mmCIF file of C-alpha atoms in Angstrom:
data_model
loop_
_atom_site.group_PDB
_atom_site.id
_atom_site.type_symbol
_atom_site.label_atom_id
_atom_site.label_comp_id
_atom_site.label_asym_id
_atom_site.label_seq_id
_atom_site.Cartn_x
_atom_site.Cartn_y
_atom_site.Cartn_z
ATOM 1 C CA GLN A 1053 190.716 139.589 70.024
ATOM 2 C CA LYS A 1054 189.623 136.119 68.923
ATOM 3 C CA SER A 1055 189.547 134.816 72.497
ATOM 4 C CA TYR A 1056 187.560 137.886 73.596
ATOM 5 C CA VAL A 1057 184.890 137.253 70.943
ATOM 6 C CA SER A 1058 184.738 133.583 71.924
ATOM 7 C CA LEU A 1059 184.294 134.502 75.586
ATOM 8 C CA ARG A 1060 181.583 137.019 74.709
ATOM 9 C CA LEU A 1061 179.628 134.424 72.760
ATOM 10 C CA ARG A 1062 179.881 131.924 75.584
ATOM 11 C CA LEU A 1063 178.687 134.410 78.160
ATOM 12 C CA VAL A 1064 175.483 135.295 76.334
ATOM 13 C CA ASN A 1065 174.329 131.721 75.711
ATOM 14 C CA GLY A 1066 172.415 129.954 78.439
ATOM 15 C CA ILE A 1067 169.396 130.009 80.723
ATOM 16 C CA LEU A 1068 168.346 132.530 83.351
ATOM 17 C CA ILE A 1069 165.868 131.647 86.083
ATOM 18 C CA ILE A 1070 164.029 134.852 86.939
ATOM 19 C CA ASP A 1071 161.814 135.387 89.977
ATOM 20 C CA LYS A 1072 159.183 137.594 88.370
ATOM 21 C CA LEU A 1073 157.571 140.105 90.695
ATOM 22 C CA ALA A 1074 153.955 141.256 90.576
ATOM 23 C CA GLY A 1075 152.946 144.177 88.406
ATOM 24 C CA ILE A 1076 155.092 143.509 85.355
ATOM 25 C CA THR A 1077 154.379 141.530 82.214
ATOM 26 C CA SER A 1078 156.369 138.634 80.804
ATOM 27 C CA HIS A 1079 157.328 140.952 77.932
ATOM 28 C CA ASP A 1080 158.771 143.392 80.498
ATOM 29 C CA VAL A 1081 160.929 140.583 81.909
ATOM 30 C CA VAL A 1082 162.388 139.783 78.482
ATOM 31 C CA TYR A 1083 163.063 143.472 77.807
ATOM 32 C CA LYS A 1084 164.881 143.987 81.121
ATOM 33 C CA VAL A 1085 166.993 140.843 80.632
ATOM 34 C CA ARG A 1086 168.035 142.150 77.213
ATOM 35 C CA GLN A 1087 169.102 145.391 78.876
ATOM 36 C CA ALA A 1088 171.032 143.678 81.666
ATOM 37 C CA LEU A 1089 172.903 141.293 79.354
ATOM 38 C CA LYS A 1090 173.195 143.762 76.475
ATOM 39 C CA THR A 1091 171.939 141.222 73.981
ATOM 40 C CA LYS A 1092 168.833 141.033 71.785
ATOM 41 C CA ARG A 1093 168.342 137.289 71.505
ATOM 42 C CA VAL A 1094 166.171 136.544 74.536
ATOM 43 C CA GLY A 1095 163.009 134.466 74.881
ATOM 44 C CA HIS A 1096 161.057 132.505 77.496
ATOM 45 C CA THR A 1097 159.391 129.112 77.899
ATOM 46 C CA GLY A 1098 156.072 130.296 79.310
ATOM 47 C CA THR A 1099 154.341 133.491 80.370
ATOM 48 C CA LEU A 1100 153.032 134.539 83.765
ATOM 49 C CA ASP A 1101 150.095 136.887 84.259
ATOM 50 C CA PRO A 1102 151.082 140.403 85.391
ATOM 51 C CA PHE A 1103 149.644 139.870 88.898
ATOM 52 C CA ALA A 1104 151.461 136.512 89.279
ATOM 53 C CA THR A 1105 154.998 136.000 90.578
ATOM 54 C CA GLY A 1106 157.677 133.339 90.507
ATOM 55 C CA VAL A 1107 159.727 131.242 88.128
ATOM 56 C CA MET A 1108 160.193 132.360 84.547
ATOM 57 C CA VAL A 1109 162.699 130.386 82.470
ATOM 58 C CA ILE A 1110 164.512 132.843 80.183
ATOM 59 C CA LEU A 1111 166.473 131.617 77.160
ATOM 60 C CA VAL A 1112 169.485 133.670 76.083
ATOM 61 C CA GLY A 1113 171.468 133.554 72.843
ATOM 62 C CA GLN A 1114 171.603 130.160 71.182
ATOM 63 C CA ALA A 1115 169.680 128.663 74.094
ATOM 64 C CA THR A 1116 166.566 130.060 72.379
ATOM 65 C CA ARG A 1117 167.015 127.241 69.849
ATOM 66 C CA LEU A 1118 166.717 124.670 72.635
ATOM 67 C CA ALA A 1119 163.213 125.650 73.759
ATOM 68 C CA GLN A 1120 161.631 122.632 72.055
ATOM 69 C CA PHE A 1121 163.906 120.247 73.954
ATOM 70 C CA LEU A 1122 163.498 121.579 77.493
ATOM 71 C CA ASP A 1123 162.006 119.386 80.186
ATOM 72 C CA LYS A 1124 159.148 121.806 80.853
ATOM 73 C CA ASP A 1125 156.114 119.572 81.050
ATOM 74 C CA SER A 1126 155.530 120.010 84.789
ATOM 75 C CA LYS A 1127 154.791 123.178 86.756
ATOM 76 C CA GLU A 1128 154.299 123.851 90.461
ATOM 77 C CA TYR A 1129 152.393 126.729 92.012
ATOM 78 C CA GLU A 1130 151.288 128.157 95.322
ATOM 79 C CA ALA A 1131 147.916 129.793 94.879
ATOM 80 C CA GLU A 1132 145.517 131.745 97.055
ATOM 81 C CA ILE A 1133 141.845 131.117 96.323
ATOM 82 C CA ARG A 1134 139.115 133.451 97.496
ATOM 83 C CA PHE A 1135 135.659 131.952 97.817
ATOM 84 C CA GLY A 1136 132.346 133.731 97.497
ATOM 85 C CA PHE A 1137 132.239 135.025 93.914
ATOM 86 C CA GLU A 1138 133.802 134.677 90.476
ATOM 87 C CA THR A 1139 135.340 137.494 88.439
ATOM 88 C CA ASP A 1140 135.314 138.028 84.688
ATOM 89 C CA THR A 1141 139.076 137.325 84.506
ATOM 90 C CA GLY A 1142 139.144 134.496 87.042
ATOM 91 C CA ASP A 1143 141.479 136.476 89.311
ATOM 92 C CA ARG A 1144 141.562 139.563 91.529
ATOM 93 C CA THR A 1145 142.254 141.896 88.586
ATOM 94 C CA GLY A 1146 138.742 141.370 87.230
ATOM 95 C CA SER A 1147 135.260 142.565 88.170
ATOM 96 C CA PRO A 1148 132.839 140.405 90.216
ATOM 97 C CA LYS A 1149 130.371 138.442 88.107
ATOM 98 C CA SER A 1150 127.827 138.062 90.907
ATOM 99 C CA GLU A 1151 126.963 138.963 94.478
ATOM 100 C CA VAL A 1152 128.840 137.197 97.291
ATOM 101 C CA GLN A 1153 127.384 133.713 97.661
ATOM 102 C CA ASP A 1154 126.397 132.045 100.933
ATOM 103 C CA GLN A 1155 129.354 130.086 102.287
ATOM 104 C CA LYS A 1156 127.758 128.419 105.308
ATOM 105 C CA SER A 1157 128.302 125.005 103.728
ATOM 106 C CA LEU A 1158 132.028 125.650 103.242
ATOM 107 C CA SER A 1159 134.133 123.535 105.604
ATOM 108 C CA VAL A 1160 137.583 121.987 105.663
ATOM 109 C CA GLU A 1161 136.056 118.556 105.045
ATOM 110 C CA ALA A 1162 134.050 119.788 102.052
ATOM 111 C CA LEU A 1163 137.126 121.552 100.675
ATOM 112 C CA GLU A 1164 139.322 118.447 101.005
ATOM 113 C CA THR A 1165 136.687 116.371 99.212
ATOM 114 C CA ALA A 1166 136.476 118.903 96.395
ATOM 115 C CA LEU A 1167 140.251 119.054 95.947
ATOM 116 C CA ALA A 1168 140.466 115.258 95.759
ATOM 117 C CA SER A 1169 138.062 115.222 92.818
ATOM 118 C CA PHE A 1170 140.468 117.296 90.711
ATOM 119 C CA ARG A 1171 143.563 115.147 91.183
ATOM 120 C CA GLY A 1172 144.618 113.097 88.187
ATOM 121 C CA GLU A 1173 143.643 113.720 84.569
ATOM 122 C CA ILE A 1174 140.882 116.284 84.127
ATOM 123 C CA GLU A 1175 139.444 118.439 81.359
ATOM 124 C CA GLN A 1176 139.650 122.224 81.400
ATOM 125 C CA VAL A 1177 138.058 124.873 79.220
ATOM 126 C CA PRO A 1178 140.718 127.579 78.619
ATOM 127 C CA PRO A 1179 139.651 130.959 80.049
ATOM 128 C CA MET A 1180 138.821 133.842 77.737
ATOM 129 C CA TYR A 1181 141.482 135.917 79.470
ATOM 130 C CA SER A 1182 144.410 133.801 78.272
ATOM 131 C CA ALA A 1183 147.077 133.938 75.567
ATOM 132 C CA LYS A 1184 145.727 130.783 73.914
ATOM 133 C CA LYS A 1185 144.983 131.302 70.233
ATOM 134 C CA VAL A 1186 141.786 130.240 68.488
ATOM 135 C CA ASP A 1187 141.703 130.741 64.713
ATOM 136 C CA GLY A 1188 144.873 132.812 64.984
ATOM 137 C CA LYS A 1189 143.454 135.224 67.568
ATOM 138 C CA LYS A 1190 144.515 135.452 71.212
ATOM 139 C CA LEU A 1191 141.567 134.884 73.510
ATOM 140 C CA TYR A 1192 142.370 137.819 75.792
ATOM 141 C CA GLU A 1193 142.254 140.196 72.821
ATOM 142 C CA LEU A 1194 138.712 139.044 72.080
ATOM 143 C CA ALA A 1195 137.778 139.191 75.777
ATOM 144 C CA ARG A 1196 138.902 142.817 76.021
ATOM 145 C CA LYS A 1197 136.464 143.616 73.200
ATOM 146 C CA GLY A 1198 133.682 141.995 75.195
ATOM 147 C CA GLU A 1199 133.576 138.928 72.964
ATOM 148 C CA THR A 1200 133.177 135.363 74.217
ATOM 149 C CA ILE A 1201 133.678 132.396 71.904
ATOM 150 C CA GLU A 1202 133.326 128.668 72.334
ATOM 151 C CA ARG A 1203 136.530 126.924 73.486
ATOM 152 C CA LYS A 1204 137.255 123.224 73.364
ATOM 153 C CA ALA A 1205 138.111 121.494 76.627
ATOM 154 C CA VAL A 1206 141.663 120.179 76.866
ATOM 155 C CA LYS A 1207 143.076 117.399 79.007
ATOM 156 C CA VAL A 1208 145.523 118.346 81.759
ATOM 157 C CA ARG A 1209 146.947 116.436 84.697
ATOM 158 C CA ILE A 1210 146.943 117.510 88.343
ATOM 159 C CA GLU A 1211 149.682 115.562 90.117
ATOM 160 C CA LYS A 1212 149.296 117.330 93.446
ATOM 161 C CA LEU A 1213 146.585 119.549 94.922
ATOM 162 C CA GLU A 1214 146.796 120.147 98.650
ATOM 163 C CA LEU A 1215 145.878 122.714 101.269
ATOM 164 C CA LEU A 1216 148.692 124.897 102.582
ATOM 165 C CA SER A 1217 146.726 127.082 104.950
ATOM 166 C CA VAL A 1218 143.155 127.484 106.109
ATOM 167 C CA PRO A 1219 141.716 130.542 107.900
ATOM 168 C CA PRO A 1220 140.413 129.832 111.437
ATOM 169 C CA GLU A 1221 136.944 131.114 110.551
ATOM 170 C CA LEU A 1222 136.498 128.315 108.003
ATOM 171 C CA ALA A 1223 135.603 126.002 110.887
ATOM 172 C CA ASP A 1224 132.865 128.402 111.967
ATOM 173 C CA GLU A 1225 129.812 127.210 110.078
ATOM 174 C CA THR A 1226 127.827 130.276 111.190
ATOM 175 C CA ALA A 1227 130.188 132.680 109.427
ATOM 176 C CA ASN A 1228 129.195 134.067 106.037
ATOM 177 C CA ASP A 1229 132.181 136.223 105.126
ATOM 178 C CA ILE A 1230 134.607 135.777 102.223
ATOM 179 C CA LYS A 1231 137.069 133.003 103.005
ATOM 180 C CA THR A 1232 140.517 132.517 101.499
ATOM 181 C CA VAL A 1233 142.686 129.384 101.419
ATOM 182 C CA SER A 1234 146.152 128.646 100.069
ATOM 183 C CA VAL A 1235 146.906 125.544 97.997
ATOM 184 C CA ARG A 1236 149.901 123.913 96.366
ATOM 185 C CA VAL A 1237 149.423 122.607 92.820
ATOM 186 C CA ALA A 1238 151.734 120.386 90.751
ATOM 187 C CA CYS A 1239 150.391 120.015 87.234
ATOM 188 C CA SER A 1240 151.144 119.480 83.573
ATOM 189 C CA ALA A 1241 152.098 122.405 81.360
ATOM 190 C CA GLY A 1242 149.056 124.156 79.931
ATOM 191 C CA THR A 1243 147.026 123.945 83.125
ATOM 192 C CA TYR A 1244 145.190 127.155 83.995
ATOM 193 C CA ILE A 1245 145.208 127.689 87.753
ATOM 194 C CA ARG A 1246 142.536 130.406 87.427
ATOM 195 C CA THR A 1247 140.240 127.882 85.792
ATOM 196 C CA LEU A 1248 141.083 125.316 88.463
ATOM 197 C CA ALA A 1249 140.157 127.820 91.194
ATOM 198 C CA GLU A 1250 136.847 128.596 89.469
ATOM 199 C CA ASP A 1251 136.046 124.906 89.028
ATOM 200 C CA ILE A 1252 136.771 124.221 92.719
ATOM 201 C CA GLY A 1253 134.408 127.046 93.679
ATOM 202 C CA ARG A 1254 131.705 125.683 91.395
ATOM 203 C CA LYS A 1255 132.178 122.218 92.870
ATOM 204 C CA LEU A 1256 131.541 123.699 96.310
ATOM 205 C CA GLY A 1257 128.692 125.860 95.044
ATOM 206 C CA VAL A 1258 130.154 129.113 96.368
ATOM 207 C CA GLY A 1259 132.129 130.604 93.464
ATOM 208 C CA ALA A 1260 135.850 131.400 93.591
ATOM 209 C CA HIS A 1261 138.714 133.306 91.984
ATOM 210 C CA LEU A 1262 142.479 133.636 92.395
ATOM 211 C CA THR A 1263 143.900 136.385 94.580
ATOM 212 C CA GLU A 1264 147.574 135.336 94.464
ATOM 213 C CA LEU A 1265 149.604 133.019 92.219
ATOM 214 C CA ARG A 1266 153.263 132.118 92.569
ATOM 215 C CA ARG A 1267 155.019 129.646 90.266
ATOM 216 C CA THR A 1268 157.574 127.770 92.363
ATOM 217 C CA ALA A 1269 158.899 125.406 89.684
ATOM 218 C CA ALA A 1270 158.925 124.973 85.918
ATOM 219 C CA GLY A 1271 160.330 121.643 84.790
ATOM 220 C CA LYS A 1272 163.672 121.119 86.543
ATOM 221 C CA PHE A 1273 164.016 124.805 87.493
ATOM 222 C CA THR A 1274 162.900 125.918 90.965
ATOM 223 C CA ILE A 1275 162.378 129.198 92.772
ATOM 224 C CA ASP A 1276 165.536 128.766 94.885
ATOM 225 C CA GLN A 1277 167.572 129.034 91.657
ATOM 226 C CA ALA A 1278 165.883 132.284 90.675
ATOM 227 C CA ILE A 1279 167.044 135.899 90.800
ATOM 228 C CA THR A 1280 164.922 139.032 90.625
ATOM 229 C CA LEU A 1281 165.345 141.546 87.818
ATOM 230 C CA GLU A 1282 166.516 144.127 90.345
ATOM 231 C CA GLU A 1283 169.238 141.789 91.610
ATOM 232 C CA LEU A 1284 170.259 141.005 88.039
ATOM 233 C CA ALA A 1285 170.532 144.694 87.137
ATOM 234 C CA GLU A 1286 172.787 145.366 90.138
ATOM 235 C CA MET A 1287 175.273 142.597 89.311
ATOM 236 C CA GLN A 1288 178.638 143.552 87.831
ATOM 237 C CA ASP A 1289 178.602 140.393 85.705
ATOM 238 C CA PRO A 1290 174.961 139.371 85.204
ATOM 239 C CA ALA A 1291 175.990 136.756 82.626
ATOM 240 C CA SER A 1292 177.563 134.778 85.487
ATOM 241 C CA ARG A 1293 174.018 133.720 86.444
ATOM 242 C CA LEU A 1294 173.494 131.909 83.153
ATOM 243 C CA VAL A 1295 172.956 128.160 83.408
ATOM 244 C CA PRO A 1296 175.092 126.407 80.720
ATOM 245 C CA MET A 1297 173.206 124.919 77.800
ATOM 246 C CA GLU A 1298 174.592 121.454 78.630
ATOM 247 C CA LYS A 1299 172.724 121.461 81.947
ATOM 248 C CA VAL A 1300 169.513 122.637 80.340
ATOM 249 C CA VAL A 1301 169.191 119.443 78.281
ATOM 250 C CA SER A 1302 170.866 117.100 80.778
ATOM 251 C CA HIS A 1303 167.706 114.951 80.828
ATOM 252 C CA LEU A 1304 168.482 113.811 77.263
ATOM 253 C CA ALA A 1305 170.740 110.908 76.287
ATOM 254 C CA ARG A 1306 174.264 111.961 75.314
ATOM 255 C CA ILE A 1307 177.110 111.068 73.026
ATOM 256 C CA GLU A 1308 180.664 112.449 73.236
ATOM 257 C CA LEU A 1309 182.446 113.019 69.930
ATOM 258 C CA ASN A 1310 186.118 113.224 69.036
ATOM 259 C CA GLU A 1311 187.439 116.294 67.256
ATOM 260 C CA ASP A 1312 186.865 114.864 63.783
ATOM 261 C CA ARG A 1313 183.257 113.810 64.438
ATOM 262 C CA ALA A 1314 182.523 117.103 66.220
ATOM 263 C CA ALA A 1315 183.665 119.018 63.138
ATOM 264 C CA LYS A 1316 181.462 116.856 60.896
ATOM 265 C CA THR A 1317 178.527 117.308 63.274
ATOM 266 C CA ARG A 1318 178.899 121.089 63.010
ATOM 267 C CA ASN A 1319 178.522 120.620 59.256
ATOM 268 C CA GLY A 1320 175.309 118.689 59.782
ATOM 269 C CA LEU A 1321 176.693 115.194 59.103
ATOM 270 C CA SER A 1322 175.462 112.171 61.033
ATOM 271 C CA THR A 1323 177.580 109.914 63.238
ATOM 272 C CA ARG A 1324 177.360 106.134 63.230
ATOM 273 C CA VAL A 1325 177.116 104.657 66.725
ATOM 274 C CA PHE A 1326 177.733 101.230 68.242
ATOM 275 C CA ASP A 1327 176.751 99.482 71.477
ATOM 276 C CA VAL A 1328 174.051 102.008 72.342
ATOM 277 C CA SER A 1329 170.599 101.591 73.827
ATOM 278 C CA TYR A 1330 168.900 104.580 72.220
ATOM 279 C CA LYS A 1331 165.344 104.178 71.012
ATOM 280 C CA ASP A 1332 164.459 105.006 67.423
ATOM 281 C CA GLY A 1333 163.853 108.758 67.193
ATOM 282 C CA GLU A 1334 165.266 109.437 70.661
ATOM 283 C CA LEU A 1335 166.837 112.864 71.175
ATOM 284 C CA VAL A 1336 170.549 112.882 71.970
ATOM 285 C CA GLN A 1337 172.927 115.568 73.220
ATOM 286 C CA MET A 1338 175.960 115.741 70.942
ATOM 287 C CA LEU A 1339 179.021 116.945 72.892
ATOM 288 C CA ASP A 1340 182.557 117.722 71.749
ATOM 289 C CA ALA A 1341 185.695 116.432 73.482
ATOM 290 C CA ALA A 1342 185.470 119.277 76.015
ATOM 291 C CA LYS A 1343 181.902 118.162 76.834
ATOM 292 C CA ARG A 1344 180.398 121.300 75.295
ATOM 293 C CA LEU A 1345 177.016 121.004 73.631
ATOM 294 C CA ILE A 1346 177.344 121.406 69.872
ATOM 295 C CA ALA A 1347 174.078 119.893 68.648
ATOM 296 C CA ILE A 1348 170.882 118.070 69.511
ATOM 297 C CA GLY A 1349 170.452 115.011 67.335
ATOM 298 C CA HIS A 1350 168.015 112.143 66.982
ATOM 299 C CA TYR A 1351 168.786 108.455 66.704
ATOM 300 C CA ASP A 1352 167.901 106.718 63.427
ATOM 301 C CA ALA A 1353 167.674 103.010 64.255
ATOM 302 C CA ALA A 1354 167.455 101.960 60.598
ATOM 303 C CA GLU A 1355 170.785 103.619 59.757
ATOM 304 C CA ASN A 1356 172.233 103.233 63.277
ATOM 305 C CA VAL A 1357 173.293 106.877 63.315
ATOM 306 C CA VAL A 1358 172.701 110.023 65.342
ATOM 307 C CA GLN A 1359 171.619 112.751 62.942
ATOM 308 C CA PRO A 1360 172.023 116.399 64.040
ATOM 309 C CA LYS A 1361 168.676 118.139 64.292
ATOM 310 C CA VAL A 1362 169.745 121.507 65.703
ATOM 311 C CA VAL A 1363 173.399 122.529 65.342
ATOM 312 C CA LEU A 1364 174.791 125.214 67.645
ATOM 313 C CA VAL A 1365 177.582 127.547 66.559
#
């Protein structure tokens, strides 16, 4: 019985990489993972809009305590941008804010020039239709009431912004229909792709909004590691898809402890270290003799110890 309980605990701790499909909310994803794994302790590292698809990093069991340590600063997306008009949500789910604008000036050369101007560090004003909180209130809740409030611009970084596909008619300068292009974006966490699409349209003077958005990577996790909720539900052992907690924080420094020090670490006691090159305050994986993650600690240079910060059962 003891070994069964131990196995059960191990199976419901870890990370799931879900390929979210369009039409469901991030809350729906969490709910369905709870059902599939028959466990309540499930969270995520970042939402996706209902119309968007792609990578959602789902934390299960004690992995929920590791959210603050995940390498999740970078995101990658493939996005489809439709030129000609903006919508009140910044994407295809919203209503047009204006008539279709003249796109005769829109060309591949003009588009490439516009994209180049957004690479690097830029400032963005968060959209009203977002989960960002201002004075304790989510912006989208205010937007649904018809309210618009002032938002402060935030700095984000666009590492990559490139064309994936261009419609043939874009080269036809006599055309005046609505044109759509696909782009790949690599950016810092907190970047709003809807806002980026709108800003590109404004740069070109033709207006724009998102029609498709697919997250292809979040931190170290990529779409080729992902599984759909339908596939997860059909598996006999869905917990077999969990990524071990040790791999989740593999980007952190590590220290392996003998049985005695591991026991003391579980009780929250620090461990003195020698011949290490940790920086003061650096986060460190604390592993037992079997190389299982038992805590995340931080290095105290003054005391020359690694002090547990989060201890896992």
